[in-house]
Amino acid sequence: MDNPFHYWQLMRLRSSGQSQIQANLEVQTWLQERFPMALLEPDYPDSQFQRQLCNCWREQEQDGDLAQLSLRCFISHQIHQACLHLAQRYGERYGLSSQELLPLVLDDEGKLDSVYRPLSLEILESYNPDKSALSTWTRQLAYNHPGLNRVLLDKGIYRASDWAILNDTNAEQLERILRDYHLCSNHEITQALSLLQQYQQIYRRDRLLQRRLGQRGRCQVPTEEQLQQMNPTVSSGVVLKQLKHLASQLREYRVHVRSGNPRLYQPRDEQELETLVGQQPGDWGAMEDESDRFLQAYRQALKDTLAGAIAQVLKTNLDKLRCRKNGRDYAYLQGLHLSQCQGLSMMKIAPQIGLTSQVQVTRLLNLKRLRLEVRHLLIAKLYQRLTQEALNYIPIERLRAIDQTLETLLTELVDDIMAESAAGTQSAQPCQHVSRFNAALCRAICPLRQSFE
Amino acid sequence: MTYSSQCQLLDLDPDQGTTVHLTTGAVNWAVEVCQEQVDTDNQWFCFLQAMALKGLQQWLDQGAQALPLDYSHKAPLNPGVNCQVKGFRLCLLVQGSLSDGLISIPRYTLRDPLNFAHLYILAEVQEEADQVTILAGLRRDRLVSLKESGDLALSRKGHYHVPLEDWDLSPEDLLLYLHCLNPETLEAGHSEKQVPARRLYLQPALNARDWLKDKLDSVAEQFHWTLLPPLALSHQLMSVQSPAEELETLLKDLEQQGVTIPETARGAYQELHHQGLPGRLYALTWKVFDSHYSPEWSLFLCLGPSPGESLAPGTELIVQDETSVLVRQGLNEDSGEVYLYTQVIGNFDEQFTVSIISGEGTPLTLPPFTFHT
């Protein structure tokens, strides 16, 4: 057992919002008397210990309430950790802090006979030691907490509800997943298929009706009435339990698929782009087929066309933003200036342009799309100029190579005194090395900002 | 961080650069447009599909360069090729909250020679959050090579199941193609079924002009053509429809669509099973008198099923002259059409070669039709 003290120390929140460890002497003494070996043995499996405590509590042995409290202590640490992980992963980018999350799920005050039912007790009551580890079960339920999900969604992080997953699964998919991934028997598959069908007939119909009335937001747990309609022959509690089980099987498959395709589900490249300012030239290996002469021609052509392309893209973006209700065009321009010419982080920029989180700034500036649009405009201009051929005939294999060459050339550092003076950074070094793209962008932004003032 | 907590994080969808928040108007449109579906299963799928379509549109609109999305406002929910951008035929596919590892692609989007998809786009719809994320793309030529390598399973419903990891285009790649590429680049050399080469000199031609004199030449006989009675004669309907009656019914239908065949036309038909393909081919020929130029002749062709059967989707009818393909008609899976028909006109010294490709992709080229005096 790694941390035996987790079984008598409760992780709880102080009124100040700080988390705090509170040791329960009664539980500690009881554990040390009842399980002295387990607590001292470093290799003693947590799972076995938890099973013993569970049995003690469920069979209402003497001191069963102390066993229950001990498990709640363990759970409180897991909940705390889950929140820290979320904040660690998404904190900076999405403005998510553990202080916001903890009050929602860390609500156990360590009382034995309280009327209030903390989340840890709910987790414990639904726990089955034969199916999963208590730590896994705790995290699963903590991440499933409606309040927590609401806060996450506000920050731009969505977690599909069980009901959404059940809505979006068709019979063919369910059959395949149960057969190939969960290795279910034909009998189990048939039962699951009919359950899904009963569910969808009622739930999807009602959901669409609600949506027609303008309702939105997360799917709610099916009502008593809905559950009765789905299967009148069984109690609604049983139907609900079956549905949750089915959803958990689908969710397990879902996570499995996603972990196999991180490119689609955990992309990080955008974040990297934000720090492109002043970065070393990119991957020259991708440009092997471009001879020096050709690169020279590219550089010359870029000199003539880059400014025009940037101006064109900026103008369209500003026009679009101006047309919206809450005209964000100045915020956009200012944001671009602060990030690309001044080198400020998105986090620092946010309050200066009336936004609250990094992700909002990232979304507004959409730097990746901006660069991409500029490059694609350039491809059209350069290809014709360099090859004397119409763009229509650009071969598909060449296209990506040209795009990458351009990206590398735009990332290339240049001595740019103009950019420095345009950016108006007094504190900067006399001769600044900036990327070709940033130099041109800042030169384009300067007169636009002046026109606002 | 432990493995289990990593996995739990994978259950979350953080807002990405390609995540689009649908406007209320877009969601309302999606809710309404799916109401026409009677079947509840279809209704939900159509709802997601409509949301995906609006999401794609909003994502394309985010850029500075115009990428207008065209789709049919009446029937936007076709699971096949369902929208277009700058001449690219797109097949937009929907991933719901499940995140399945296999994406099902209707087979005909690959096979249909006239309406195949240039690009496949995979969008994830988060219905609860009114969000759509553009996940990835797949090029036609890549799908063709996946299919040819034998790695793709074909489902009972005629869909290919393409694993998620084979979707190798990023959303940025999709934009690159849409901005800078000509859709034809994705067609050339990758047509699944090549038009059979014409065999001008190897095969003797048949003279359709003989039909007007109520006779078949030896080539026609050798290729099992059967002469049909003159069109002017009307036929009594019998319990089993004769080829002549079938043609008559068909021509009546066509007349209502504005296709008229003069009564002087004469025709022949052949059962294609003689050549190893399913179906029945009708040919009608007549002289065109109203031309101001040199006299011309016309050939009308109609490819239909053998009695009691139906033509397989993907069946094609192709007419070529000595230099190029004049007509290429294909039978769509969902079109509901029973026949393929076409008409060509040429000078007396011109000849036409007719090819047929069966639903399984077996090509057949018939001896050319000529019109010698």
PDB file of N, CA, C and O in Angstrom, chain B residues 329-373:
ATOM      1  N   GLN B 329     -22.935   7.207 -68.937  1.00  0.00           N
ATOM      2  CA  GLN B 329     -24.059   7.218 -68.007  1.00  0.00           C
ATOM      3  C   GLN B 329     -23.862   6.110 -66.981  1.00  0.00           C
ATOM      4  O   GLN B 329     -23.533   4.994 -67.349  1.00  0.00           O
ATOM      5  N   GLY B 330     -24.117   6.426 -65.726  1.00  0.00           N
ATOM      6  CA  GLY B 330     -23.991   5.411 -64.681  1.00  0.00           C
ATOM      7  C   GLY B 330     -25.267   5.300 -63.881  1.00  0.00           C
ATOM      8  O   GLY B 330     -26.037   6.251 -63.784  1.00  0.00           O
ATOM      9  N   LEU B 331     -25.503   4.138 -63.346  1.00  0.00           N
ATOM     10  CA  LEU B 331     -26.701   3.915 -62.541  1.00  0.00           C
ATOM     11  C   LEU B 331     -26.344   4.147 -61.077  1.00  0.00           C
ATOM     12  O   LEU B 331     -25.518   3.445 -60.513  1.00  0.00           O
ATOM     13  N   ASN B 332     -26.988   5.154 -60.466  1.00  0.00           N
ATOM     14  CA  ASN B 332     -26.736   5.474 -59.051  1.00  0.00           C
ATOM     15  C   ASN B 332     -27.447   4.504 -58.144  1.00  0.00           C
ATOM     16  O   ASN B 332     -28.551   4.067 -58.444  1.00  0.00           O
ATOM     17  N   GLU B 333     -26.848   4.292 -57.005  1.00  0.00           N
ATOM     18  CA  GLU B 333     -27.454   3.402 -56.021  1.00  0.00           C
ATOM     19  C   GLU B 333     -28.822   3.915 -55.586  1.00  0.00           C
ATOM     20  O   GLU B 333     -29.777   3.188 -55.458  1.00  0.00           O
ATOM     21  N   ASP B 334     -28.875   5.242 -55.361  1.00  0.00           N
ATOM     22  CA  ASP B 334     -30.084   5.792 -54.758  1.00  0.00           C
ATOM     23  C   ASP B 334     -31.013   6.496 -55.741  1.00  0.00           C
ATOM     24  O   ASP B 334     -31.993   7.092 -55.340  1.00  0.00           O
ATOM     25  N   SER B 335     -30.665   6.470 -57.035  1.00  0.00           N
ATOM     26  CA  SER B 335     -31.443   7.279 -57.964  1.00  0.00           C
ATOM     27  C   SER B 335     -32.826   6.703 -58.236  1.00  0.00           C
ATOM     28  O   SER B 335     -33.746   7.412 -58.590  1.00  0.00           O
ATOM     29  N   GLY B 336     -32.979   5.407 -58.062  1.00  0.00           N
ATOM     30  CA  GLY B 336     -34.263   4.784 -58.327  1.00  0.00           C
ATOM     31  C   GLY B 336     -34.508   4.532 -59.810  1.00  0.00           C
ATOM     32  O   GLY B 336     -35.568   4.041 -60.194  1.00  0.00           O
ATOM     33  N   GLU B 337     -33.561   4.884 -60.660  1.00  0.00           N
ATOM     34  CA  GLU B 337     -33.723   4.657 -62.097  1.00  0.00           C
ATOM     35  C   GLU B 337     -33.602   3.170 -62.410  1.00  0.00           C
ATOM     36  O   GLU B 337     -32.877   2.435 -61.738  1.00  0.00           O
ATOM     37  N   VAL B 338     -34.324   2.749 -63.460  1.00  0.00           N
ATOM     38  CA  VAL B 338     -34.273   1.350 -63.864  1.00  0.00           C
ATOM     39  C   VAL B 338     -33.439   1.201 -65.139  1.00  0.00           C
ATOM     40  O   VAL B 338     -32.762   0.200 -65.335  1.00  0.00           O
ATOM     41  N   TYR B 339     -33.504   2.231 -65.998  1.00  0.00           N
ATOM     42  CA  TYR B 339     -32.847   2.158 -67.306  1.00  0.00           C
ATOM     43  C   TYR B 339     -31.753   3.214 -67.427  1.00  0.00           C
ATOM     44  O   TYR B 339     -31.813   4.259 -66.776  1.00  0.00           O
ATOM     45  N   LEU B 340     -30.804   2.909 -68.301  1.00  0.00           N
ATOM     46  CA  LEU B 340     -29.859   3.932 -68.751  1.00  0.00           C
ATOM     47  C   LEU B 340     -30.138   4.135 -70.229  1.00  0.00           C
ATOM     48  O   LEU B 340     -30.238   3.159 -70.977  1.00  0.00           O
ATOM     49  N   TYR B 341     -30.287   5.375 -70.665  1.00  0.00           N
ATOM     50  CA  TYR B 341     -30.501   5.561 -72.101  1.00  0.00           C
ATOM     51  C   TYR B 341     -29.773   6.805 -72.590  1.00  0.00           C
ATOM     52  O   TYR B 341     -29.453   7.709 -71.812  1.00  0.00           O
ATOM     53  N   THR B 342     -29.501   6.808 -73.870  1.00  0.00           N
ATOM     54  CA  THR B 342     -28.810   7.958 -74.441  1.00  0.00           C
ATOM     55  C   THR B 342     -29.023   7.996 -75.945  1.00  0.00           C
ATOM     56  O   THR B 342     -29.451   6.998 -76.546  1.00  0.00           O
ATOM     57  N   GLN B 343     -28.736   9.107 -76.548  1.00  0.00           N
ATOM     58  CA  GLN B 343     -28.901   9.255 -77.995  1.00  0.00           C
ATOM     59  C   GLN B 343     -27.706  10.018 -78.554  1.00  0.00           C
ATOM     60  O   GLN B 343     -27.268  10.996 -77.967  1.00  0.00           O
ATOM     61  N   VAL B 344     -27.175   9.536 -79.672  1.00  0.00           N
ATOM     62  CA  VAL B 344     -26.084  10.251 -80.341  1.00  0.00           C
ATOM     63  C   VAL B 344     -26.439  10.442 -81.812  1.00  0.00           C
ATOM     64  O   VAL B 344     -27.225   9.679 -82.379  1.00  0.00           O
ATOM     65  N   ILE B 345     -25.866  11.462 -82.433  1.00  0.00           N
ATOM     66  CA  ILE B 345     -26.138  11.755 -83.851  1.00  0.00           C
ATOM     67  C   ILE B 345     -24.807  11.943 -84.566  1.00  0.00           C
ATOM     68  O   ILE B 345     -23.879  12.544 -84.005  1.00  0.00           O
ATOM     69  N   GLY B 346     -24.693  11.432 -85.786  1.00  0.00           N
ATOM     70  CA  GLY B 346     -23.448  11.589 -86.526  1.00  0.00           C
ATOM     71  C   GLY B 346     -23.674  11.620 -88.022  1.00  0.00           C
ATOM     72  O   GLY B 346     -24.781  11.345 -88.506  1.00  0.00           O
ATOM     73  N   ASN B 347     -22.610  11.994 -88.752  1.00  0.00           N
ATOM     74  CA  ASN B 347     -22.672  11.908 -90.217  1.00  0.00           C
ATOM     75  C   ASN B 347     -22.742  10.447 -90.631  1.00  0.00           C
ATOM     76  O   ASN B 347     -22.417   9.557 -89.854  1.00  0.00           O
ATOM     77  N   PHE B 348     -23.096  10.245 -91.905  1.00  0.00           N
ATOM     78  CA  PHE B 348     -23.218   8.859 -92.382  1.00  0.00           C
ATOM     79  C   PHE B 348     -21.903   8.094 -92.272  1.00  0.00           C
ATOM     80  O   PHE B 348     -21.906   6.881 -92.150  1.00  0.00           O
ATOM     81  N   ASP B 349     -20.784   8.818 -92.334  1.00  0.00           N
ATOM     82  CA  ASP B 349     -19.511   8.091 -92.274  1.00  0.00           C
ATOM     83  C   ASP B 349     -18.988   7.940 -90.846  1.00  0.00           C
ATOM     84  O   ASP B 349     -17.919   7.396 -90.628  1.00  0.00           O
ATOM     85  N   GLU B 350     -19.747   8.424 -89.881  1.00  0.00           N
ATOM     86  CA  GLU B 350     -19.280   8.273 -88.482  1.00  0.00           C
ATOM     87  C   GLU B 350     -19.797   6.975 -87.894  1.00  0.00           C
ATOM     88  O   GLU B 350     -20.868   6.488 -88.232  1.00  0.00           O
ATOM     89  N   GLN B 351     -18.998   6.432 -86.978  1.00  0.00           N
ATOM     90  CA  GLN B 351     -19.442   5.222 -86.294  1.00  0.00           C
ATOM     91  C   GLN B 351     -19.357   5.400 -84.780  1.00  0.00           C
ATOM     92  O   GLN B 351     -18.618   6.239 -84.288  1.00  0.00           O
ATOM     93  N   PHE B 352     -20.162   4.625 -84.070  1.00  0.00           N
ATOM     94  CA  PHE B 352     -20.205   4.735 -82.608  1.00  0.00           C
ATOM     95  C   PHE B 352     -19.894   3.394 -81.967  1.00  0.00           C
ATOM     96  O   PHE B 352     -20.398   2.352 -82.401  1.00  0.00           O
ATOM     97  N   THR B 353     -19.070   3.438 -80.946  1.00  0.00           N
ATOM     98  CA  THR B 353     -18.758   2.219 -80.204  1.00  0.00           C
ATOM     99  C   THR B 353     -19.454   2.278 -78.848  1.00  0.00           C
ATOM    100  O   THR B 353     -19.363   3.286 -78.147  1.00  0.00           O
ATOM    101  N   VAL B 354     -20.149   1.221 -78.532  1.00  0.00           N
ATOM    102  CA  VAL B 354     -20.886   1.183 -77.274  1.00  0.00           C
ATOM    103  C   VAL B 354     -20.193   0.224 -76.312  1.00  0.00           C
ATOM    104  O   VAL B 354     -19.883  -0.914 -76.688  1.00  0.00           O
ATOM    105  N   SER B 355     -19.949   0.692 -75.108  1.00  0.00           N
ATOM    106  CA  SER B 355     -19.390  -0.172 -74.066  1.00  0.00           C
ATOM    107  C   SER B 355     -20.315  -0.181 -72.865  1.00  0.00           C
ATOM    108  O   SER B 355     -21.010   0.798 -72.596  1.00  0.00           O
ATOM    109  N   ILE B 356     -20.289  -1.309 -72.189  1.00  0.00           N
ATOM    110  CA  ILE B 356     -21.098  -1.428 -70.980  1.00  0.00           C
ATOM    111  C   ILE B 356     -20.180  -1.944 -69.882  1.00  0.00           C
ATOM    112  O   ILE B 356     -19.341  -2.806 -70.120  1.00  0.00           O
ATOM    113  N   ILE B 357     -20.327  -1.356 -68.696  1.00  0.00           N
ATOM    114  CA  ILE B 357     -19.587  -1.892 -67.545  1.00  0.00           C
ATOM    115  C   ILE B 357     -20.621  -2.378 -66.548  1.00  0.00           C
ATOM    116  O   ILE B 357     -21.539  -1.636 -66.175  1.00  0.00           O
ATOM    117  N   SER B 358     -20.504  -3.616 -66.151  1.00  0.00           N
ATOM    118  CA  SER B 358     -21.496  -4.175 -65.238  1.00  0.00           C
ATOM    119  C   SER B 358     -21.259  -3.635 -63.833  1.00  0.00           C
ATOM    120  O   SER B 358     -20.235  -3.019 -63.548  1.00  0.00           O
ATOM    121  N   GLY B 359     -22.226  -3.874 -62.948  1.00  0.00           N
ATOM    122  CA  GLY B 359     -22.114  -3.424 -61.556  1.00  0.00           C
ATOM    123  C   GLY B 359     -20.861  -3.968 -60.886  1.00  0.00           C
ATOM    124  O   GLY B 359     -20.295  -3.326 -59.998  1.00  0.00           O
ATOM    125  N   GLU B 360     -20.421  -5.153 -61.300  1.00  0.00           N
ATOM    126  CA  GLU B 360     -19.204  -5.720 -60.694  1.00  0.00           C
ATOM    127  C   GLU B 360     -17.945  -5.160 -61.333  1.00  0.00           C
ATOM    128  O   GLU B 360     -16.837  -5.510 -60.933  1.00  0.00           O
ATOM    129  N   GLY B 361     -18.116  -4.351 -62.396  1.00  0.00           N
ATOM    130  CA  GLY B 361     -16.950  -3.739 -63.023  1.00  0.00           C
ATOM    131  C   GLY B 361     -16.447  -4.480 -64.248  1.00  0.00           C
ATOM    132  O   GLY B 361     -15.383  -4.179 -64.764  1.00  0.00           O
ATOM    133  N   THR B 362     -17.201  -5.500 -64.744  1.00  0.00           N
ATOM    134  CA  THR B 362     -16.767  -6.208 -65.945  1.00  0.00           C
ATOM    135  C   THR B 362     -17.103  -5.376 -67.176  1.00  0.00           C
ATOM    136  O   THR B 362     -18.254  -5.007 -67.372  1.00  0.00           O
ATOM    137  N   PRO B 363     -16.104  -5.055 -67.993  1.00  0.00           N
ATOM    138  CA  PRO B 363     -16.383  -4.243 -69.170  1.00  0.00           C
ATOM    139  C   PRO B 363     -16.729  -5.095 -70.392  1.00  0.00           C
ATOM    140  O   PRO B 363     -16.278  -6.232 -70.523  1.00  0.00           O
ATOM    141  N   LEU B 364     -17.555  -4.525 -71.253  1.00  0.00           N
ATOM    142  CA  LEU B 364     -17.893  -5.187 -72.514  1.00  0.00           C
ATOM    143  C   LEU B 364     -17.952  -4.118 -73.593  1.00  0.00           C
ATOM    144  O   LEU B 364     -18.598  -3.080 -73.415  1.00  0.00           O
ATOM    145  N   THR B 365     -17.251  -4.365 -74.698  1.00  0.00           N
ATOM    146  CA  THR B 365     -17.352  -3.434 -75.813  1.00  0.00           C
ATOM    147  C   THR B 365     -17.944  -4.182 -77.009  1.00  0.00           C
ATOM    148  O   THR B 365     -17.462  -5.249 -77.377  1.00  0.00           O
ATOM    149  N   LEU B 366     -19.008  -3.623 -77.573  1.00  0.00           N
ATOM    150  CA  LEU B 366     -19.707  -4.275 -78.681  1.00  0.00           C
ATOM    151  C   LEU B 366     -19.130  -3.811 -80.020  1.00  0.00           C
ATOM    152  O   LEU B 366     -18.498  -2.759 -80.081  1.00  0.00           O
ATOM    153  N   PRO B 367     -19.357  -4.590 -81.076  1.00  0.00           N
ATOM    154  CA  PRO B 367     -18.897  -4.138 -82.389  1.00  0.00           C
ATOM    155  C   PRO B 367     -19.509  -2.773 -82.699  1.00  0.00           C
ATOM    156  O   PRO B 367     -20.668  -2.519 -82.365  1.00  0.00           O
ATOM    157  N   PRO B 368     -18.738  -1.873 -83.315  1.00  0.00           N
ATOM    158  CA  PRO B 368     -19.224  -0.512 -83.555  1.00  0.00           C
ATOM    159  C   PRO B 368     -20.467  -0.477 -84.449  1.00  0.00           C
ATOM    160  O   PRO B 368     -20.658  -1.359 -85.295  1.00  0.00           O
ATOM    161  N   PHE B 369     -21.275   0.542 -84.248  1.00  0.00           N
ATOM    162  CA  PHE B 369     -22.446   0.772 -85.094  1.00  0.00           C
ATOM    163  C   PHE B 369     -22.048   1.715 -86.222  1.00  0.00           C
ATOM    164  O   PHE B 369     -21.445   2.766 -85.971  1.00  0.00           O
ATOM    165  N   THR B 370     -22.380   1.319 -87.448  1.00  0.00           N
ATOM    166  CA  THR B 370     -22.139   2.206 -88.591  1.00  0.00           C
ATOM    167  C   THR B 370     -23.455   2.416 -89.318  1.00  0.00           C
ATOM    168  O   THR B 370     -24.478   1.799 -88.987  1.00  0.00           O
ATOM    169  N   PHE B 371     -23.440   3.266 -90.322  1.00  0.00           N
ATOM    170  CA  PHE B 371     -24.662   3.564 -91.068  1.00  0.00           C
ATOM    171  C   PHE B 371     -24.283   3.747 -92.536  1.00  0.00           C
ATOM    172  O   PHE B 371     -24.233   4.856 -93.061  1.00  0.00           O
ATOM    173  N   HIS B 372     -23.954   2.642 -93.182  1.00  0.00           N
ATOM    174  CA  HIS B 372     -23.492   2.728 -94.565  1.00  0.00           C
ATOM    175  C   HIS B 372     -24.648   2.638 -95.534  1.00  0.00           C
ATOM    176  O   HIS B 372     -25.565   1.867 -95.334  1.00  0.00           O
ATOM    177  N   THR B 373     -24.538   3.414 -96.606  1.00  0.00           N
ATOM    178  CA  THR B 373     -25.551   3.315 -97.656  1.00  0.00           C
ATOM    179  C   THR B 373     -25.228   2.150 -98.593  1.00  0.00           C
ATOM    180  O   THR B 373     -24.102   1.685 -98.647  1.00  0.00           O
TER     181      THR B 373
END
